[in-house]
PDB file of C-alpha atoms in Angstrom:
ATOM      1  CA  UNK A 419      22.280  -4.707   7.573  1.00 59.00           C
ATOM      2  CA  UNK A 420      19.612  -3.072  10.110  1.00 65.00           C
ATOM      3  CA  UNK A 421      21.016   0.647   9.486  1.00 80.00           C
ATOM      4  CA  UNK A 422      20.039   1.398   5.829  1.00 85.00           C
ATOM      5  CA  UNK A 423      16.763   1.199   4.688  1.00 87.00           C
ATOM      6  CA  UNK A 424      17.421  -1.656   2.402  1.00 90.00           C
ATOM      7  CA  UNK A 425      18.338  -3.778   4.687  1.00 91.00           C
ATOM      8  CA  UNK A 426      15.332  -3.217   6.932  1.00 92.00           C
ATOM      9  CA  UNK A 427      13.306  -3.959   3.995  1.00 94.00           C
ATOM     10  CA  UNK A 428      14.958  -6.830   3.356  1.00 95.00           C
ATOM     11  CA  UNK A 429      14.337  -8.521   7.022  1.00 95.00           C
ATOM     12  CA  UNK A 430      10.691  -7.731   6.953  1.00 96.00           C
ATOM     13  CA  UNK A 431      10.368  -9.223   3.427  1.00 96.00           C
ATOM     14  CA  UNK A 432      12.365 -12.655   4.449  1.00 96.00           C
ATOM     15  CA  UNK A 433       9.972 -12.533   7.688  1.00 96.00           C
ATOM     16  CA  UNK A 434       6.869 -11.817   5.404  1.00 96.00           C
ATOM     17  CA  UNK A 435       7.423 -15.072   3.575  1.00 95.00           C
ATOM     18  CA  UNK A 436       8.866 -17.000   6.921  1.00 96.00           C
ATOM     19  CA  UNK A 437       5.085 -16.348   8.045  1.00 96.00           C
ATOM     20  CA  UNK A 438       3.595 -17.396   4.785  1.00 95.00           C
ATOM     21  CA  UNK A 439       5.020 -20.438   5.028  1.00 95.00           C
ATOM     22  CA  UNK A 440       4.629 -21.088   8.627  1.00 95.00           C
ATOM     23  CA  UNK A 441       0.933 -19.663   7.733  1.00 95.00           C
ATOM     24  CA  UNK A 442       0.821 -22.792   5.041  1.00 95.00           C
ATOM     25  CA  UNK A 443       2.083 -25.075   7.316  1.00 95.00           C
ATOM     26  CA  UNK A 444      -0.380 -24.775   9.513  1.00 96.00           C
ATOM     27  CA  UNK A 445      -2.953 -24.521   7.851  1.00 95.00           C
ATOM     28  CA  UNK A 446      -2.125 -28.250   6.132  1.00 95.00           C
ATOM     29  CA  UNK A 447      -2.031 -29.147  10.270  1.00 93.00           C
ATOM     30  CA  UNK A 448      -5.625 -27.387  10.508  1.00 93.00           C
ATOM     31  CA  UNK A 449      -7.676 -29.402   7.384  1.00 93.00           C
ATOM     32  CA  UNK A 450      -5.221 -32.428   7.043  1.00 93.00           C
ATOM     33  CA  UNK A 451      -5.056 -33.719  10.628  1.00 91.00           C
ATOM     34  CA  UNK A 452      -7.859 -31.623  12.639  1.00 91.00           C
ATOM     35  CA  UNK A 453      -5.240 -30.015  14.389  1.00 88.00           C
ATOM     36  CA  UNK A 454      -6.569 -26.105  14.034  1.00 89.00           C
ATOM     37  CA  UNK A 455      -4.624 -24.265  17.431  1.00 90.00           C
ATOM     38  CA  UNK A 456      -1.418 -23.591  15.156  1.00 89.00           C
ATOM     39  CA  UNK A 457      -3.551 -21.771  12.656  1.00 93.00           C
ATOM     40  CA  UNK A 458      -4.711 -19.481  15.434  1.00 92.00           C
ATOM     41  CA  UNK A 459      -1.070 -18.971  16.402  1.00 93.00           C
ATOM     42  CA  UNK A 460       0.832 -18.478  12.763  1.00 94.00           C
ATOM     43  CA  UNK A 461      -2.227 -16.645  11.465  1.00 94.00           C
ATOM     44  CA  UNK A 462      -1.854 -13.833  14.366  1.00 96.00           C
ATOM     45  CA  UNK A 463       1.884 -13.706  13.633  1.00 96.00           C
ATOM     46  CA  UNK A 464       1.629 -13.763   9.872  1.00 96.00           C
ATOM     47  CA  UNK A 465      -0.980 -10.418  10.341  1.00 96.00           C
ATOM     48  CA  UNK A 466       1.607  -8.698  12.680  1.00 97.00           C
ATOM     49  CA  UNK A 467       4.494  -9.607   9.875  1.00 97.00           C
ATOM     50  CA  UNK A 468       2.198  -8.711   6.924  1.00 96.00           C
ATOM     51  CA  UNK A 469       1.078  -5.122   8.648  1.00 97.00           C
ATOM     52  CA  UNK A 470       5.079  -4.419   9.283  1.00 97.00           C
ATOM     53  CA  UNK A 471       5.812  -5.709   5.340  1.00 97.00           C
ATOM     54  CA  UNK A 472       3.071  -2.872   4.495  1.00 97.00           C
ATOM     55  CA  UNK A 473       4.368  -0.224   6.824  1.00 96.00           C
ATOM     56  CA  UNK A 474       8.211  -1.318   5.669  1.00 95.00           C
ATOM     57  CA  UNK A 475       6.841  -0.279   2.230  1.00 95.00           C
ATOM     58  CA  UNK A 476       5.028   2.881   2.795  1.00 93.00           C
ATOM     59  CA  UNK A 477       8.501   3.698   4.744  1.00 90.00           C
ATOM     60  CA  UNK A 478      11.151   3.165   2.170  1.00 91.00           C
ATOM     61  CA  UNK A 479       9.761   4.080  -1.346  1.00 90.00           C
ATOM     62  CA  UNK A 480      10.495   7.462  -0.489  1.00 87.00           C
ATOM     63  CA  UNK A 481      14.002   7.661   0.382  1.00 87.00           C
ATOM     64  CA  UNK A 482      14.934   4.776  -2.288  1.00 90.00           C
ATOM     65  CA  UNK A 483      12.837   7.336  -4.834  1.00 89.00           C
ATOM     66  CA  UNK A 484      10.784   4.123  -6.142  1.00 91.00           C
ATOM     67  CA  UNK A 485       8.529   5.485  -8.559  1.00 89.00           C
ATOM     68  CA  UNK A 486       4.516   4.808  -7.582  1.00 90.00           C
ATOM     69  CA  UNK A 487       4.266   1.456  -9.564  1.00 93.00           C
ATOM     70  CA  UNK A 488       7.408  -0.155  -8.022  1.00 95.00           C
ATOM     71  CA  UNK A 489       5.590   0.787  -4.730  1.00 95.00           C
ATOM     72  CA  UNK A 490       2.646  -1.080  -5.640  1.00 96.00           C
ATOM     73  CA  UNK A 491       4.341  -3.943  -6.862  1.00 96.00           C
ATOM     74  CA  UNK A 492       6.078  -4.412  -3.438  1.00 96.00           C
ATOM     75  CA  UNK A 493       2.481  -3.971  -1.756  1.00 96.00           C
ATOM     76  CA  UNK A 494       0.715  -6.388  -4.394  1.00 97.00           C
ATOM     77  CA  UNK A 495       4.131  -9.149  -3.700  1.00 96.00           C
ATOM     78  CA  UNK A 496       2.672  -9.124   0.055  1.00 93.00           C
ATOM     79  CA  UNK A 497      -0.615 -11.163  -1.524  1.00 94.00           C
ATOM     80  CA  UNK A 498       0.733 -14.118  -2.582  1.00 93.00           C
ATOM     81  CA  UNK A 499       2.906 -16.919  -0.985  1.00 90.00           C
ATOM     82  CA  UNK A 500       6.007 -16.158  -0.456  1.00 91.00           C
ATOM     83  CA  UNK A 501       6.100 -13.321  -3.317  1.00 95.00           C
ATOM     84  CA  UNK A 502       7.656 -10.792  -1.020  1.00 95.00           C
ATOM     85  CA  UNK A 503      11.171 -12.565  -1.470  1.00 95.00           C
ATOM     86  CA  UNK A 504      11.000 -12.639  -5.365  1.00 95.00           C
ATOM     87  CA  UNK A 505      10.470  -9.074  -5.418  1.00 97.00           C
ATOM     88  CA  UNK A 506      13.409  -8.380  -3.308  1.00 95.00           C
ATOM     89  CA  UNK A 507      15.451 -10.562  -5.847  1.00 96.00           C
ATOM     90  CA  UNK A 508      13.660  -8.397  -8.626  1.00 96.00           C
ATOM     91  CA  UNK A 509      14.458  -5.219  -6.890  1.00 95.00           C
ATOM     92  CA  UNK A 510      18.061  -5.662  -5.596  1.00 94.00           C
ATOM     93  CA  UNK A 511      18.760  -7.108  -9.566  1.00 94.00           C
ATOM     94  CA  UNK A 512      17.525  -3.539 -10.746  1.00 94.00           C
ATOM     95  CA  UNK A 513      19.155  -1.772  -8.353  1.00 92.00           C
ATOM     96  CA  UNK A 514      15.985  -0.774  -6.818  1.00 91.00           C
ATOM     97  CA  UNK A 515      17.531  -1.282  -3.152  1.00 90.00           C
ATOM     98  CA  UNK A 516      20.156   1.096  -3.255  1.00 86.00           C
ATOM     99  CA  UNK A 517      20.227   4.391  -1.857  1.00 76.00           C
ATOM    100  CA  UNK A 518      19.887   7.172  -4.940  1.00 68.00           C
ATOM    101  CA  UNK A 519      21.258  10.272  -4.156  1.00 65.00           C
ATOM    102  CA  UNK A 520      19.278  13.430  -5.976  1.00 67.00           C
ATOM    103  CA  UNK A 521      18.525  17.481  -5.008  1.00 69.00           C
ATOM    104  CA  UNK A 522      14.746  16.382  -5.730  1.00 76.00           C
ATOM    105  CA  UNK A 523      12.574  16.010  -2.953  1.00 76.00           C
ATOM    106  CA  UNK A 524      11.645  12.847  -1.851  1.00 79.00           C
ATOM    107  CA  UNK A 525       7.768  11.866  -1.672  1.00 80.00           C
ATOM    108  CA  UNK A 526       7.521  12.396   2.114  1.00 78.00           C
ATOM    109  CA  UNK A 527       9.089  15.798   1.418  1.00 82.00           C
ATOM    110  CA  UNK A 528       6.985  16.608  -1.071  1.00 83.00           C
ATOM    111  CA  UNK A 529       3.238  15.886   1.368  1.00 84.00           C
ATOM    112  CA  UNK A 530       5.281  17.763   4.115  1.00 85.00           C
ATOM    113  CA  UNK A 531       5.552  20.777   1.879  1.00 86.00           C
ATOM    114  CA  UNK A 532       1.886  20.838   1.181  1.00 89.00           C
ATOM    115  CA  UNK A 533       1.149  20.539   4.173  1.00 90.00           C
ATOM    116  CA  UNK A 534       2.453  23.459   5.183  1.00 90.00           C
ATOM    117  CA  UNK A 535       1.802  25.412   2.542  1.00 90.00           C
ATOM    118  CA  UNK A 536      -1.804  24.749   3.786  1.00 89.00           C
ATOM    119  CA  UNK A 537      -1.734  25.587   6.932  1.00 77.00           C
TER     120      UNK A 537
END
């Protein structure tokens, strides 16, 4: 599971909504019963989950050749509760999670080109 790059984004999206709802949880701890140390707790690990979600993103659009708007559908799923999960569903149902094969560049490929073309 850990040695494609669908599978990677697949842990950090199940651990992006794990936090969410541990996030949730807590916070119902926080305003329901005064109770605000686990907020303090899931909200640091929900940030260090979220930025590796992000990161996971930036990472694999390129070598899965998502196009620019699947891209920012995965970062705008990161936003809400536990959206991070339904875009995996959406994404594995559209074969968006596979590995596609082409003689095009990929995106990374294409900014290290420029780059050194500029230099």
């Amino acid at each position: 599971m850990f040695r494609t790059y669908a599978g990677w984004f697949r842990l950090v999206a199940v651990a992006e909504a794990c936090s969410w709802a541990a996030l949730l949880i807590a916070m119902v701890f926080k305003y329901g019963f005064g109770m605000p140390e686990g907020v303090t707790v899931a909200g640091w690990i929900h940030g260090l989950v979220f930025t590796a979600y992000v990161v996971t993103c930036l990472v694999v659009f390129s070598p899965l050749r998502w196009s620019f708007g699947v891209l920012v559908l995965a970062l705008a799923a990161s936003v809400p509760p536990l959206a991070s999960v339904g875009f995996e569903r959406w994404a594995t149902g559209r074969g968006l999670l596979t590995w596609q094969d082409s003689a095009n560049p990929t995106f990374w490929g294409r900014v290290r080109y420029v780059l050194r073309t500029l230099n």
